[in-house]
């Protein structure tokens, strides 16, 4: 056959560039099959087939007459031109020689499945599509559940016509591709019956931060068109590559999507959307075993093509197998890493407290930028001419047809969509600040109002009223000097971990467990424990809503906590990450869901029932065991042995021993698998009895806030005595020196994770002079302080 080739044919040329190499579509499928990856069978038209069509009835010249001189910035002209070219192709019958070969190939494929007219997917693959520096995501059309020769001929012709969709024409112009040098093949695959199971997309890097240590998997029930088209909010999972390669179950994130509908076959064997059941919305669309299988496939594919990949997959509800249906290079972050400016990092930094500004809507952040402009709601592309450059584009959903508008926008906000939909991919390539899945942006955002679309605060993006004060900082990694004193970061929010990890650092000096409990778990740990035992808890129904996707309260607590910690540990891997066990005060615990029943009112909770004394008490012991179980899961199951542990507010050495005994009981043993357990040095007794405490612990991390308040007898929450609170007080500095000296004498680790070094350079100088091992700072202080420490060390030497 000249115009049709089966996927298993070796050496087929000019069928479509896939995977960043001059490999044909068929060669890709055969390569993956040989590597043990399941792929559906099928065939594809060759480049000669497309050239044959163009040569018929002077079609190429007629297209050129329509498209020559087109101004793609003129949306109305672009729409008219695109429609005219597509109609030309749709009205042109396919060449007889191509139709004959296609019928024979389809008959052969159908017979292989014991069927007269088997169901197939008809997919476009252009020779300028899926290159390492341009994704062309969704620029051409694909069609699902096509059955019968006549329908197949019609949809192959539609694929050829889709080479001239408005978005494809605009995209090629913006990338400098000559449409005359672009060809298109049509791949015909046996349908994977994911309408009876699930399907989705995965990237072999984190699409938000660009970290190449992550495999990000999105999944929905039913056929995958709804997700890539941005019509549903999918489930999202992260798998950590380095420990996956070690054979660990390295799932570090599970996030339940709303999955409001799914695409299935209808009675006429076409496709339609139906609402998902409440049960489907409340459960994940992939099991852990399936996640690991997909992640292993992704590793194989990435290794084979030697570039980060964007992969579509589907699960067959009939045989239960997972299939790879498409693979192409990721184009945004991988291109940046190969560029001559790869040493430069651009950071958008909010310079105000946004909690005091009115938040209008929120959703999933695409990129890490901030865009400011006046709202323009465009509900349909027929109103595209009303949109002006520099406005904020607000709509229900965008597909690749919206790309010409998105290029003109200051920012984009949609009601629907996930981070792997086609629109999100295009938004990253364009570099426009975008929030998807906001649910109600078209109603909440009013036309003519100035807003700030902020994607610089983690995975969740926010639209704020007015112009947020921000700055853009460019970091030149080639100019960074390394000080001898280790500079760690204080990190509490797992959603920001991968982004801040790009700032030069030596690890995490303080990861606050209570931030994860408060923001991700939200219910009092003992309320969850009592629910686990079947006891009634006030707020029971609200807590059950939080637990959607998890089998029971313990599974919910342990998994959510371990994943939050795992995200931080993975972002900085293999650098050390010091995780502090929970340090809520009774008044803070009381405000959690179900918390009022478990916490007493205290006159001064700052020095009350907190820290180690809570862990071994009858009223919290079981919850602390769950904390330990989560930590063990991070270190042993996820393989993140870079996690070190730290206990807060340990008043006596005996308290330390009692807490560590409980940890040992739960499998957290000092020295085992390199585990180190530190104590916060934040009470005068920690300094005065340092020699005894350091017989129990592997080192100290100084908590300068509590140490200052307890040394000076100042309640740091009281405005009446706030003027006395000062870490530079000589009494506090003597405490700091005594703690450092005690650890040096014992050969134990000594760092500081309090606020003082971030606020006062003179404290930093004092610590460096006295030989502290590490200083842990807020992320926004690290670069500034790095230069200060480098200069200090030069002067001191």
Tab-separated table of C-alpha atoms in Angstrom, residues 570-763:
chain	number	residue	atom	x	y	z
A	570	UNK	CA	9.874	15.467	47.070
A	571	UNK	CA	10.280	19.084	45.953
A	572	UNK	CA	13.629	19.343	47.770
A	573	UNK	CA	14.782	15.718	47.400
A	574	UNK	CA	17.467	14.553	48.176
A	575	UNK	CA	18.228	17.591	50.369
A	576	UNK	CA	17.206	17.319	54.040
A	577	UNK	CA	13.668	18.312	54.975
A	578	UNK	CA	13.078	18.817	58.712
A	579	UNK	CA	9.408	18.191	59.532
A	580	UNK	CA	8.119	19.510	62.843
A	581	UNK	CA	5.337	17.447	64.363
A	582	UNK	CA	2.098	19.313	65.113
A	583	UNK	CA	2.392	22.387	67.329
A	584	UNK	CA	-1.134	23.757	67.619
A	585	UNK	CA	-2.200	25.448	70.819
A	586	UNK	CA	-5.513	24.464	72.413
A	587	UNK	CA	-7.292	27.603	71.144
A	588	UNK	CA	-6.138	26.808	67.574
A	589	UNK	CA	-7.228	23.163	67.765
A	590	UNK	CA	-10.589	24.241	69.191
A	591	UNK	CA	-11.517	26.118	66.015
A	592	UNK	CA	-11.065	23.055	63.783
A	593	UNK	CA	-14.098	21.009	62.726
A	594	UNK	CA	-15.237	19.009	65.769
A	595	UNK	CA	-12.515	20.623	67.912
A	596	UNK	CA	-14.662	22.244	70.621
A	597	UNK	CA	-15.410	18.887	72.240
A	598	UNK	CA	-11.713	18.069	72.709
A	599	UNK	CA	-10.096	21.307	73.897
A	600	UNK	CA	-10.371	23.138	77.219
A	601	UNK	CA	-10.199	26.898	77.571
A	602	UNK	CA	-6.742	27.963	78.772
A	603	UNK	CA	-5.739	31.339	80.179
A	604	UNK	CA	-2.436	31.278	78.313
A	605	UNK	CA	-2.396	28.565	75.626
A	606	UNK	CA	1.055	29.749	74.462
A	607	UNK	CA	2.583	27.980	77.466
A	608	UNK	CA	-0.237	25.492	77.975
A	609	UNK	CA	-1.197	22.133	76.489
A	610	UNK	CA	1.063	22.036	73.422
A	611	UNK	CA	4.069	20.241	71.998
A	612	UNK	CA	5.460	17.026	73.436
A	613	UNK	CA	3.187	17.036	76.501
A	614	UNK	CA	0.199	16.640	74.172
A	615	UNK	CA	1.713	13.667	72.327
A	616	UNK	CA	1.864	11.245	75.260
A	617	UNK	CA	-1.327	12.457	76.958
A	618	UNK	CA	-4.430	10.246	77.010
A	619	UNK	CA	-6.390	12.973	75.217
A	620	UNK	CA	-4.150	13.060	72.109
A	621	UNK	CA	-1.907	9.960	72.095
A	622	UNK	CA	-3.880	8.088	69.405
A	623	UNK	CA	-3.818	11.083	67.068
A	624	UNK	CA	-0.045	11.416	67.536
A	625	UNK	CA	0.267	7.765	66.541
A	626	UNK	CA	-1.515	8.634	63.293
A	627	UNK	CA	0.958	11.478	62.753
A	628	UNK	CA	3.777	8.961	63.185
A	629	UNK	CA	2.107	6.547	60.789
A	630	UNK	CA	1.952	9.285	58.150
A	631	UNK	CA	5.624	10.146	58.684
A	632	UNK	CA	6.621	6.491	58.403
A	633	UNK	CA	4.659	6.213	55.168
A	634	UNK	CA	6.556	9.193	53.723
A	635	UNK	CA	9.938	7.760	54.616
A	636	UNK	CA	9.369	4.054	53.948
A	637	UNK	CA	6.564	3.661	51.380
A	638	UNK	CA	7.240	6.825	49.356
A	639	UNK	CA	10.986	6.396	49.824
A	640	UNK	CA	11.544	9.991	50.981
A	641	UNK	CA	14.209	9.209	53.561
A	642	UNK	CA	15.481	12.795	53.335
A	643	UNK	CA	12.779	13.620	55.905
A	644	UNK	CA	14.114	14.324	59.393
A	645	UNK	CA	11.811	14.848	62.371
A	646	UNK	CA	11.639	17.553	65.018
A	647	UNK	CA	9.592	17.747	68.219
A	648	UNK	CA	8.365	21.150	69.444
A	649	UNK	CA	8.073	22.517	72.969
A	650	UNK	CA	9.814	19.702	74.834
A	651	UNK	CA	9.963	20.970	78.426
A	652	UNK	CA	12.125	18.238	80.002
A	653	UNK	CA	14.414	15.458	78.773
A	654	UNK	CA	11.932	12.944	80.204
A	655	UNK	CA	9.182	14.387	77.974
A	656	UNK	CA	11.469	13.852	75.017
A	657	UNK	CA	12.063	10.226	75.986
A	658	UNK	CA	8.325	9.556	76.377
A	659	UNK	CA	7.495	11.046	72.975
A	660	UNK	CA	10.339	9.162	71.262
A	661	UNK	CA	9.179	5.906	72.890
A	662	UNK	CA	5.798	6.389	71.200
A	663	UNK	CA	7.540	7.097	67.900
A	664	UNK	CA	9.586	3.916	68.274
A	665	UNK	CA	6.368	1.997	68.900
A	666	UNK	CA	5.089	3.278	65.541
A	667	UNK	CA	8.267	2.261	63.693
A	668	UNK	CA	10.122	5.605	63.743
A	669	UNK	CA	13.461	4.612	65.260
A	670	UNK	CA	16.479	6.917	65.478
A	671	UNK	CA	19.280	5.722	63.213
A	672	UNK	CA	17.062	3.318	61.261
A	673	UNK	CA	17.194	4.182	57.562
A	674	UNK	CA	19.146	7.316	58.541
A	675	UNK	CA	16.369	8.787	60.710
A	676	UNK	CA	17.372	11.741	62.875
A	677	UNK	CA	15.090	13.303	65.488
A	678	UNK	CA	15.741	16.871	66.615
A	679	UNK	CA	14.110	19.079	69.239
A	680	UNK	CA	13.086	22.695	68.938
A	681	UNK	CA	15.296	24.746	71.244
A	682	UNK	CA	12.706	27.309	72.323
A	683	UNK	CA	12.429	27.030	76.113
A	684	UNK	CA	15.128	28.224	78.560
A	685	UNK	CA	15.274	24.689	79.989
A	686	UNK	CA	16.391	23.458	76.523
A	687	UNK	CA	19.423	25.746	76.825
A	688	UNK	CA	20.174	25.259	80.524
A	689	UNK	CA	19.924	21.447	80.306
A	690	UNK	CA	21.258	21.173	76.753
A	691	UNK	CA	23.765	18.474	77.714
A	692	UNK	CA	20.899	16.245	78.923
A	693	UNK	CA	18.527	17.016	76.056
A	694	UNK	CA	21.256	16.254	73.531
A	695	UNK	CA	21.599	12.759	74.995
A	696	UNK	CA	18.000	12.219	73.829
A	697	UNK	CA	17.970	14.125	70.527
A	698	UNK	CA	20.235	14.276	67.460
A	699	UNK	CA	20.386	18.055	67.514
A	700	UNK	CA	18.552	21.341	67.970
A	701	UNK	CA	16.774	23.853	65.813
A	702	UNK	CA	16.357	27.158	67.613
A	703	UNK	CA	12.870	28.632	67.666
A	704	UNK	CA	13.766	32.263	68.257
A	705	UNK	CA	10.163	33.468	68.680
A	706	UNK	CA	9.303	31.297	71.684
A	707	UNK	CA	12.832	31.452	73.090
A	708	UNK	CA	12.662	35.252	73.104
A	709	UNK	CA	9.230	35.443	74.758
A	710	UNK	CA	10.140	32.925	77.449
A	711	UNK	CA	13.573	34.420	78.131
A	712	UNK	CA	12.187	37.945	78.454
A	713	UNK	CA	8.846	36.911	80.007
A	714	UNK	CA	6.919	38.619	77.181
A	715	UNK	CA	3.656	37.355	75.699
A	716	UNK	CA	4.384	37.797	71.989
A	717	UNK	CA	0.644	38.044	71.263
A	718	UNK	CA	0.182	41.007	73.607
A	719	UNK	CA	0.358	44.477	72.064
A	720	UNK	CA	0.840	45.958	75.559
A	721	UNK	CA	4.369	44.581	75.898
A	722	UNK	CA	5.240	44.193	72.205
A	723	UNK	CA	7.913	46.890	72.456
A	724	UNK	CA	9.931	44.667	74.820
A	725	UNK	CA	9.961	41.675	72.473
A	726	UNK	CA	13.341	41.855	70.702
A	727	UNK	CA	15.522	38.917	69.617
A	728	UNK	CA	18.552	41.265	69.712
A	729	UNK	CA	18.304	41.580	73.498
A	730	UNK	CA	21.563	40.503	75.115
A	731	UNK	CA	19.809	37.878	77.257
A	732	UNK	CA	18.428	36.226	74.112
A	733	UNK	CA	21.790	36.396	72.330
A	734	UNK	CA	23.469	34.696	75.281
A	735	UNK	CA	20.854	31.941	75.088
A	736	UNK	CA	21.582	31.534	71.361
A	737	UNK	CA	25.339	31.274	71.981
A	738	UNK	CA	24.898	28.757	74.818
A	739	UNK	CA	22.734	26.525	72.610
A	740	UNK	CA	25.227	26.671	69.718
A	741	UNK	CA	28.178	25.944	72.002
A	742	UNK	CA	26.399	22.972	73.634
A	743	UNK	CA	25.675	21.357	70.261
A	744	UNK	CA	29.218	21.987	69.016
A	745	UNK	CA	30.599	20.360	72.153
A	746	UNK	CA	28.415	17.283	71.628
A	747	UNK	CA	29.005	17.171	67.858
A	748	UNK	CA	25.276	17.562	67.243
A	749	UNK	CA	23.365	19.513	64.574
A	750	UNK	CA	22.411	23.121	65.410
A	751	UNK	CA	20.267	25.377	63.229
A	752	UNK	CA	17.714	28.121	63.615
A	753	UNK	CA	14.251	28.296	62.047
A	754	UNK	CA	12.759	31.335	63.793
A	755	UNK	CA	11.941	34.718	62.330
A	756	UNK	CA	14.928	36.634	63.728
A	757	UNK	CA	17.487	36.037	60.902
A	758	UNK	CA	14.929	37.115	58.287
A	759	UNK	CA	14.245	40.370	60.145
A	760	UNK	CA	17.643	41.346	61.531
A	761	UNK	CA	20.945	41.036	59.613
A	762	UNK	CA	22.806	41.645	62.900
A	763	UNK	CA	21.300	38.431	64.324
